[in-house]
Tab-separated table of C-alpha atoms and ligand atoms in Angstrom:
chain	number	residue	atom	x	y	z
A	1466	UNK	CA	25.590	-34.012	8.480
A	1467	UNK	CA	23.065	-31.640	6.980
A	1468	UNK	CA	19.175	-30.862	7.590
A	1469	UNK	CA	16.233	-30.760	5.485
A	1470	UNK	CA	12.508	-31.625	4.981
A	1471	UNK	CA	10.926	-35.120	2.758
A	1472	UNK	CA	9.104	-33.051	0.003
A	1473	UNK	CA	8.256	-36.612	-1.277
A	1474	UNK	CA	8.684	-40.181	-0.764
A	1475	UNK	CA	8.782	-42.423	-3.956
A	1476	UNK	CA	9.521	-46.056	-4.492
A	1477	UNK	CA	11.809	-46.088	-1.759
A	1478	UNK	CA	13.242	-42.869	-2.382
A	1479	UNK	CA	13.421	-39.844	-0.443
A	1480	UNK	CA	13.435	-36.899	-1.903
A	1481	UNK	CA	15.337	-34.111	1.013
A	1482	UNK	CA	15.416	-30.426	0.452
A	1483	UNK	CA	17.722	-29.140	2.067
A	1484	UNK	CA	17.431	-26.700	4.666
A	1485	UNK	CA	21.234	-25.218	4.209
A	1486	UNK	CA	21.354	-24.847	0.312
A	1487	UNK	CA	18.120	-25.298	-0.788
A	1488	UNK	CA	18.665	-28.129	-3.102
A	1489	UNK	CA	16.392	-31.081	-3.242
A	1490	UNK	CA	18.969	-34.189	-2.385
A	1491	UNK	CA	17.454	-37.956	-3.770
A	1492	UNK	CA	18.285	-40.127	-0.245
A	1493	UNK	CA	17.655	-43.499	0.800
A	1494	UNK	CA	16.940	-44.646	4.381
A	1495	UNK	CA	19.781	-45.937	6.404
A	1496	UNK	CA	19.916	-49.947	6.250
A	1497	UNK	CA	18.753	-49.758	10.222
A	1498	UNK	CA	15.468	-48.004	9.727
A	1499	UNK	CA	14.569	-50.088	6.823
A	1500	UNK	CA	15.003	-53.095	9.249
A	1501	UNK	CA	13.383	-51.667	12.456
A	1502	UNK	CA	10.095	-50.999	9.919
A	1503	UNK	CA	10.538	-47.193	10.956
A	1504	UNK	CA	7.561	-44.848	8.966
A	1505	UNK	CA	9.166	-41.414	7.402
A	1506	UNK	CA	6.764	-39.204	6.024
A	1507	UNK	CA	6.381	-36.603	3.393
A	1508	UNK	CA	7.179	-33.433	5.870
A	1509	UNK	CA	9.546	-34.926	8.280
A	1510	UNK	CA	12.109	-33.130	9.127
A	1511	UNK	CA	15.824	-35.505	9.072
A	1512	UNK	CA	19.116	-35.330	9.363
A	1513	UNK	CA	20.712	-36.651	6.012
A	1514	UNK	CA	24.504	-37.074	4.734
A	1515	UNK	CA	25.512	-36.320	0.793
A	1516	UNK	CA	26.418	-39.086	-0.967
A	1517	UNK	CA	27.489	-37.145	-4.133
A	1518	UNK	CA	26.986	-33.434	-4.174
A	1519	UNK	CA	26.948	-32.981	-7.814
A	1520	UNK	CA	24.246	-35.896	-8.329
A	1521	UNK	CA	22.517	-34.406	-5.474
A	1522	UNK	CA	22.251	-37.480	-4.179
A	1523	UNK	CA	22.323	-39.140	-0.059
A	1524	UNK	CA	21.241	-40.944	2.558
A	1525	UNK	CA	18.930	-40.348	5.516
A	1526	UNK	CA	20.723	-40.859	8.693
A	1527	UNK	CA	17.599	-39.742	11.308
A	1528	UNK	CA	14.506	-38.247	12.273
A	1529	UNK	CA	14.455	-34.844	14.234
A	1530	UNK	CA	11.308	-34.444	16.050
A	1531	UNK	CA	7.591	-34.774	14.883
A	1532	UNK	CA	5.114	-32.013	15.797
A	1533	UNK	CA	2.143	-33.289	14.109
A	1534	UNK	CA	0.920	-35.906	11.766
A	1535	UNK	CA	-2.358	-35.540	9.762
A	1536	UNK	CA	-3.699	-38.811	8.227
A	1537	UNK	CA	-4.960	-39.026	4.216
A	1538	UNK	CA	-3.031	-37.681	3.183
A	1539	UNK	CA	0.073	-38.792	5.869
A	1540	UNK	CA	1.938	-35.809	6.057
A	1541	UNK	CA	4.076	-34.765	8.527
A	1542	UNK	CA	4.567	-31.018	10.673
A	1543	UNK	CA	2.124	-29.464	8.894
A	1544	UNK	CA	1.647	-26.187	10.499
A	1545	UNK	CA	-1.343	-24.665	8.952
A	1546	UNK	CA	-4.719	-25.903	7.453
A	1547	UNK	CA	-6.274	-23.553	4.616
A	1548	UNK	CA	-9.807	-24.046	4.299
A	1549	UNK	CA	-11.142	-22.908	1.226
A	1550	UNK	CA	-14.240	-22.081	0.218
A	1551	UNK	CA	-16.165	-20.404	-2.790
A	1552	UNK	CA	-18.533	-17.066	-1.720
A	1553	UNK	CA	-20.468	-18.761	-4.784
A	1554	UNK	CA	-20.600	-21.582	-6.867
A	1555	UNK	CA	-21.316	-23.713	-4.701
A	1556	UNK	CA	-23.017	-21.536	-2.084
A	1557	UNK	CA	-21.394	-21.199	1.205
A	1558	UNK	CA	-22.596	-23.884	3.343
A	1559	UNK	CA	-21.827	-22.239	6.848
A	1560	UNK	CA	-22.662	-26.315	8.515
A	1561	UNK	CA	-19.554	-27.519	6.215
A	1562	UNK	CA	-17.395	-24.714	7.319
A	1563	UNK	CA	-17.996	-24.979	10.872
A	1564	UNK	CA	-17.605	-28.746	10.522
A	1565	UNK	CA	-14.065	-28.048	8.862
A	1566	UNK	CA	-12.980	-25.616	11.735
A	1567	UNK	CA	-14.486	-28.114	14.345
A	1568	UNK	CA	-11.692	-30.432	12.954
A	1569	UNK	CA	-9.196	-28.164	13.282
A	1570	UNK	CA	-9.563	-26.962	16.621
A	1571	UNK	CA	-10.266	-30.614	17.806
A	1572	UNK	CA	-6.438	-31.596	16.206
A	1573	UNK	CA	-5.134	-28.335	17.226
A	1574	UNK	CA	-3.830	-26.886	13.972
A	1575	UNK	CA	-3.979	-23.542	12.591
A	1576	UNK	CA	-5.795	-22.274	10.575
A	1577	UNK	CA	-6.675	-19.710	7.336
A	1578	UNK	CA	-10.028	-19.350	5.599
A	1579	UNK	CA	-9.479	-18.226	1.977
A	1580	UNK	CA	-12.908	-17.444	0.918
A	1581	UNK	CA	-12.512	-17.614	-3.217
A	1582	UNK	CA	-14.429	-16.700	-5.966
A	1583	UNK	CA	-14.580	-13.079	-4.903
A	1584	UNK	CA	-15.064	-12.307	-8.375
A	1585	UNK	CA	-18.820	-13.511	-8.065
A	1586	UNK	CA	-19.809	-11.732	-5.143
A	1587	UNK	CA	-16.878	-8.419	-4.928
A	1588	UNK	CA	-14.758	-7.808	-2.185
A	1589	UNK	CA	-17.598	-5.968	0.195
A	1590	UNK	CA	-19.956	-8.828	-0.063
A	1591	UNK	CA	-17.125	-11.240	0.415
A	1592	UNK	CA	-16.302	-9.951	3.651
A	1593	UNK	CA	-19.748	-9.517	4.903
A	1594	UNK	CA	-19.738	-13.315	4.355
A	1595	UNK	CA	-16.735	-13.617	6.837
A	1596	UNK	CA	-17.671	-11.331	9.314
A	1597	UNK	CA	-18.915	-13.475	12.027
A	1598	UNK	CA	-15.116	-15.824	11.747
A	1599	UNK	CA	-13.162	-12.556	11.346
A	1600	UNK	CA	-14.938	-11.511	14.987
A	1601	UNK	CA	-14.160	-14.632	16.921
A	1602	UNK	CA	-10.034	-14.059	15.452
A	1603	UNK	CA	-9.963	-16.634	12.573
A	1604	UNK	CA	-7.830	-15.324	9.741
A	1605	UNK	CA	-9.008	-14.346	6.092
A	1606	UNK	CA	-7.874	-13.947	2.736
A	1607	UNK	CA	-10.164	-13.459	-0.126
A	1608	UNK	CA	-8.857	-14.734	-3.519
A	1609	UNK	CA	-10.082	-15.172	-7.183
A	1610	UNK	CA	-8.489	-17.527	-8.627
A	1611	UNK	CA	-10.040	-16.646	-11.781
A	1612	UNK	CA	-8.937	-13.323	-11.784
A	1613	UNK	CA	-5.762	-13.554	-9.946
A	1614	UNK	CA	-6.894	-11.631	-6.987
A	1615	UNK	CA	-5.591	-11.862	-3.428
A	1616	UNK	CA	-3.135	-14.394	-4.634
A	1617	UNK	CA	-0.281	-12.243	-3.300
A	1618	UNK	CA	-2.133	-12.121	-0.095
A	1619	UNK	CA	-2.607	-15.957	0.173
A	1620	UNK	CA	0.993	-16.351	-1.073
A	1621	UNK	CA	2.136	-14.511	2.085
A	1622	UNK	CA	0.213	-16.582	4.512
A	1623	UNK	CA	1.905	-19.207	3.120
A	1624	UNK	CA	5.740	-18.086	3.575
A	1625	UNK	CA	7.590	-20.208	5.631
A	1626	UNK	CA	5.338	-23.010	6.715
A	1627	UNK	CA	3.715	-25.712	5.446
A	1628	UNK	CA	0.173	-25.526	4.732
A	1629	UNK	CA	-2.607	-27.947	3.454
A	1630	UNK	CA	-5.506	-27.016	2.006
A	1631	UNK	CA	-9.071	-28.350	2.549
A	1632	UNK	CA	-12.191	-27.434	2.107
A	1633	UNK	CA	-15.616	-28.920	-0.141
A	1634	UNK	CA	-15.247	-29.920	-3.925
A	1635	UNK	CA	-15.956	-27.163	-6.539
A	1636	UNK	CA	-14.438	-24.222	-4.621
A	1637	UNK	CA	-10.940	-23.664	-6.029
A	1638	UNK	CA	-8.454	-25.710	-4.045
A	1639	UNK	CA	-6.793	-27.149	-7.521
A	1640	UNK	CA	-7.253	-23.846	-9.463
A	1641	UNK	CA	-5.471	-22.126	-6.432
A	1642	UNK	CA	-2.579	-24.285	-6.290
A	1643	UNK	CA	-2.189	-23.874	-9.913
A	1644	UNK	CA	-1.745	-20.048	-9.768
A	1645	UNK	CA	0.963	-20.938	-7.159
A	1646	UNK	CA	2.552	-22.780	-9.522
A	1647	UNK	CA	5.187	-21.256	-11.365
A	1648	UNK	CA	7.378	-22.394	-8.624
A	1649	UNK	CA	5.717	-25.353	-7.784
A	1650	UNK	CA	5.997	-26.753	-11.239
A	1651	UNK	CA	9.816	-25.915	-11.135
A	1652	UNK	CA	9.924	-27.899	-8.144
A	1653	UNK	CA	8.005	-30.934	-9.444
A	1654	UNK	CA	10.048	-30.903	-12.601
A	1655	UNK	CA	13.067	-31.146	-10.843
A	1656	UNK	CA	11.860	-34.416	-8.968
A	1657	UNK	CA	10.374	-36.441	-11.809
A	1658	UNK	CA	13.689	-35.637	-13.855
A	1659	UNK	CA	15.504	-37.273	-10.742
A	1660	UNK	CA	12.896	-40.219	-10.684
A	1661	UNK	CA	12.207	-39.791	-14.540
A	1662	UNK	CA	9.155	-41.271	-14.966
A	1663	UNK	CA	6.087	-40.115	-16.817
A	1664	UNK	CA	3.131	-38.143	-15.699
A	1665	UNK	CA	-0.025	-41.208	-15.836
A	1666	UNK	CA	2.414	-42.995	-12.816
A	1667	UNK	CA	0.410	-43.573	-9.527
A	1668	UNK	CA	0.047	-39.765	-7.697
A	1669	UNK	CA	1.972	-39.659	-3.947
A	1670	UNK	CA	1.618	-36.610	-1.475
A	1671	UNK	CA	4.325	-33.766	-2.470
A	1672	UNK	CA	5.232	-31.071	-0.884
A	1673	UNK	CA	5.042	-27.782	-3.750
A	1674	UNK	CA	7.376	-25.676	-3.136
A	1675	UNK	CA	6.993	-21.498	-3.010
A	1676	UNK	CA	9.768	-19.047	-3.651
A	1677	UNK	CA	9.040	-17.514	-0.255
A	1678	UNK	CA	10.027	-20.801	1.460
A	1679	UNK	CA	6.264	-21.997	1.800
A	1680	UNK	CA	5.438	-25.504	1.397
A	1681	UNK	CA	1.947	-26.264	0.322
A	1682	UNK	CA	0.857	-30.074	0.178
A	1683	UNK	CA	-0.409	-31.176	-3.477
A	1684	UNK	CA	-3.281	-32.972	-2.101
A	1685	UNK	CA	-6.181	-31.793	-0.097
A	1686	UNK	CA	-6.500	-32.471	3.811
A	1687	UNK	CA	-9.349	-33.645	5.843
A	1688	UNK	CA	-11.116	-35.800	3.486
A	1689	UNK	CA	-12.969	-37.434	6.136
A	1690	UNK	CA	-15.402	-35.359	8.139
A	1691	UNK	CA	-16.096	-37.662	10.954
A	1692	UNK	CA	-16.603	-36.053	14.063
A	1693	UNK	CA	-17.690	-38.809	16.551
A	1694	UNK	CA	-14.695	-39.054	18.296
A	1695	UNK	CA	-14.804	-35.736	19.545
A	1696	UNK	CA	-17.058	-36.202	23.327
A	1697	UNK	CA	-20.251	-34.067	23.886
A	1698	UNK	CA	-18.180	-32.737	26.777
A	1699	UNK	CA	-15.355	-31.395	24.845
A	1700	UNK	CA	-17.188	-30.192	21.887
A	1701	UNK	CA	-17.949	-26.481	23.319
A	1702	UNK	CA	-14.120	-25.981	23.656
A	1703	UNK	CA	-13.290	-26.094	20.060
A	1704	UNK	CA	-16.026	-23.046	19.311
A	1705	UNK	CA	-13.143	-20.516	20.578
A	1706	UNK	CA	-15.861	-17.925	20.845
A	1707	UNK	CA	-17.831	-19.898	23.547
A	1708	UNK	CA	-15.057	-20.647	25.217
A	1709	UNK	CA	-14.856	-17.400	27.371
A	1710	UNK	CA	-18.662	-18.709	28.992
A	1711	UNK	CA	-18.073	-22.847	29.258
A	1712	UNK	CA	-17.378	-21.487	33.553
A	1713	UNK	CA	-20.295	-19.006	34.064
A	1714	UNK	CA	-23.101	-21.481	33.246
A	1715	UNK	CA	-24.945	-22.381	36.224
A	1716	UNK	CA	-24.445	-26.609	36.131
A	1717	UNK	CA	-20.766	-27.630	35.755
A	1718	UNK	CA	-21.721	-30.489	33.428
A	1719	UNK	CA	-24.034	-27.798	31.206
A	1720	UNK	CA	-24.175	-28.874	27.685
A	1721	UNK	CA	-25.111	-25.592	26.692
A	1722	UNK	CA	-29.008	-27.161	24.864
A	1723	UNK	CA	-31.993	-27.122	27.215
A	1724	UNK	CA	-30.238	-26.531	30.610
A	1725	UNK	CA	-31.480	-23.330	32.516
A	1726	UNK	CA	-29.240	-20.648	33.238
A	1727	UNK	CA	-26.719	-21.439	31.139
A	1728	UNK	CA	-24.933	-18.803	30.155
A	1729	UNK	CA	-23.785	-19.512	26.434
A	1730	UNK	CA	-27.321	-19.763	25.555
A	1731	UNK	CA	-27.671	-16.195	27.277
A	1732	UNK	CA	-24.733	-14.728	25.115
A	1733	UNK	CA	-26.523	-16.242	21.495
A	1734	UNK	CA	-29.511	-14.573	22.912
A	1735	UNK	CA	-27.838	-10.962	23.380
A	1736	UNK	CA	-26.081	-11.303	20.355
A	1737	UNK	CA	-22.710	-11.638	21.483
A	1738	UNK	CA	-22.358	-15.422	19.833
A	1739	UNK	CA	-23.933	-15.853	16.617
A	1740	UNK	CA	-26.954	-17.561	16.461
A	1741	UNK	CA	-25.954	-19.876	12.954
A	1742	UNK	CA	-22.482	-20.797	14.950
A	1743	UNK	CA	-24.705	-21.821	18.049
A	1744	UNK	CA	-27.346	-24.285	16.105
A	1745	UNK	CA	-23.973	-25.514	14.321
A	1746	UNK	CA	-22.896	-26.801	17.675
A	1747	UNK	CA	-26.525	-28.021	18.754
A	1748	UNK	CA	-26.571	-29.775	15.290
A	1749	UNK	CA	-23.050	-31.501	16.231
A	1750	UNK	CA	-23.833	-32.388	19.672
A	1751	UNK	CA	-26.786	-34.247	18.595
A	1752	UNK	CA	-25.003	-35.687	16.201
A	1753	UNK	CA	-22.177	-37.136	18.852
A	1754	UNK	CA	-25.369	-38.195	21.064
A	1755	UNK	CA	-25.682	-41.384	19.714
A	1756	UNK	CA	-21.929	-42.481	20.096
A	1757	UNK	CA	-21.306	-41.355	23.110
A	1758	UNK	CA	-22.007	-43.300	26.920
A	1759	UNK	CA	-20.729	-40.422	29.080
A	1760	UNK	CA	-23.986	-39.065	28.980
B	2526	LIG	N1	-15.501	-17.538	-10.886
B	2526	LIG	C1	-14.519	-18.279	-10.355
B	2526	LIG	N2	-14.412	-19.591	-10.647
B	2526	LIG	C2	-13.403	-20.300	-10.102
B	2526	LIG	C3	-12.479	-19.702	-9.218
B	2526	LIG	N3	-11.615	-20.670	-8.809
B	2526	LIG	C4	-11.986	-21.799	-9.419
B	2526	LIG	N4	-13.070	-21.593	-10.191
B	2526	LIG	C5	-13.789	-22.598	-11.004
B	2526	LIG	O1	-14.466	-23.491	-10.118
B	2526	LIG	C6	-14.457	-24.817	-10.623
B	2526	LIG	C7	-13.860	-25.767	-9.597
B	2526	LIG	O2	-12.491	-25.441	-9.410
B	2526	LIG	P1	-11.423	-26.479	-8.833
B	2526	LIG	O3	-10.127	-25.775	-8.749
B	2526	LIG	O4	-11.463	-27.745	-9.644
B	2526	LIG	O5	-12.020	-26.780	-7.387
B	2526	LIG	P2	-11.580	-27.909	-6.344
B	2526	LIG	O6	-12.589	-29.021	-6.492
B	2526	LIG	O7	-11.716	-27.266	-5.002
B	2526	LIG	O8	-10.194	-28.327	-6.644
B	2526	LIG	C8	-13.675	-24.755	-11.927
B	2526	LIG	O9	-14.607	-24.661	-12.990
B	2526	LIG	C9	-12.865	-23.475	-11.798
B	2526	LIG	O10	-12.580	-22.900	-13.056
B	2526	LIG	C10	-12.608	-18.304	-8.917
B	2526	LIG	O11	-11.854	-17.699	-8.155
B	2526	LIG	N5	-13.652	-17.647	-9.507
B	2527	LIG	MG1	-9.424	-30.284	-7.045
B	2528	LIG	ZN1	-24.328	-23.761	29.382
């Protein structure tokens, strides 16, 4: 029996890449887990037995443990969400990116800014833009994909996991993914010859695949920026920099707005949280205060 990873799941067709030789395997389920209505998704990790090895061809015999899942699109074990935006074109709405890494924290993945569209602004503005996220420990790469800058950089955050990227319209997600692609168009080659079918067919979620064993999804993540089922409560813990003060306020059930003494709104004030990341979470929490009855 071997192991690999669904890079993508097509009219009943699994398409396995293998984690021993590297070689993408076309599998159908097991006749059981088509009758017990059992979901496999584009990321899952399975155990699978060759059928023919020089058709590359098999069938999945079972699942090996989910870590995560992430909805729209349904991919499985993703390990890292890239949010991109532009440092231009359209302006960097600091609201939107906050919202993004609300989401994030609040599903517990990880996470890599790529700021793009250096090219606009130059390297030293582009981190002056990040300087606040590099503070409170979020990770950054700054790419052009217009000028092929910090690809290498991104490329290396990507090694060995699977990452999805997300992030507003207009900043670069597709043009990034297409300077990735030398490999990933290998890889997508490889599948429609299997499945051959033409280009204008429906588009499923595929898993790209890097020469450095990184898996990007095709598709952007977190298309849906709903927040409201995140409490008033528990919104403070997913702004890791406030974390440190949630104890130290004077009322255990502080919500950190118009309470005295509280001791997050003392740490905006002296400059240790920034002021922009602060109203972002005033402007969230009153935007939860309608849906929620705890409070
Ligand atoms: N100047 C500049 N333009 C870029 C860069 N990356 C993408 N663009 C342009 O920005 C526009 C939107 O890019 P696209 O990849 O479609 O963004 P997406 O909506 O996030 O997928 C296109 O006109 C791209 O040519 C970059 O690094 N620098
Ligand atoms: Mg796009
Ligand atoms: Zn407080």
């Amino acid at each position: 029996m071997e192991k690999g990873r669904i890079i993508k799941a097509y009219a009943g067709y699994y398409y396995v890449l293998s984690f021993e030789n590297n070689k993408i395997y076309e599998t159908k389920l097991r006749g059981r887990f088509r009758q017990e209505d059992f979901d496999f998704y584009v990321g899952d990790k399975v155990k699978f037995s060759v059928i023919d090895e020089k058709e590359e061809t098999g069938v999945i015999e079972g699942l090996l443990p989910r870590a995560t899942k992430l909805d729209r699109p349904a991919v499985a074990n993703v390990d890292q969400v890239v949010l991109v935006f532009a440092s231009q074109q359209p302006e960097l709405n600091y609201r939107l990116l906050d919202r993004f890494l609300l989401l994030v924290e609040a599903y517990e993945f990880e996470v890599l800014i790529c700021l793009n569209k250096m090219d606009l602004v130059g390297l030293e503005k582009a981190k002056e833009l990040m300087a606040n996220y590099v503070d409170i420990g979020y990770r950054v790469v700054y790419t052009s994909a217009e000028n092929n800058q910090g690809l290498s950089e991104l490329k290396k955050e990507l090694q060995n996991r699977l990452s999805v990227l997300a992030g507003p319209s207009g900043v670069g997600k597709s043009s990034l993914l297409n300077q990735l692609s030398p490999e990933a168009e290998m890889a997508v080659d490889e599948v429609s010859q299997k499945i051959k079918r033409g280009k204008h067919t429906t588009r499923h979620v595929e898993l790209i695949t890097l020469d450095n064993s990184g898996l990007v999804v095709d598709t952007p993540g977190f298309t849906s920026l709903n927040i409201d089922f995140i409490t008033k409560r528990e919104l403070v813990y997913f702004f890791r920099e406030m974390k440190e003060y949630i104890s130290k306020c004077k009322f255990n059930d502080c919500l950190h707005f118009h309470e005295p003494k509280c001791r997050i709104k003392q740490a905006v004030q002296e400059g240790e949280i920034a002021q922009s990341r602060y109203d972002s979470y005033l402007n969230f929490l009153s935007e939860i205060e309608g849906e929620d009855d705890q409070w």
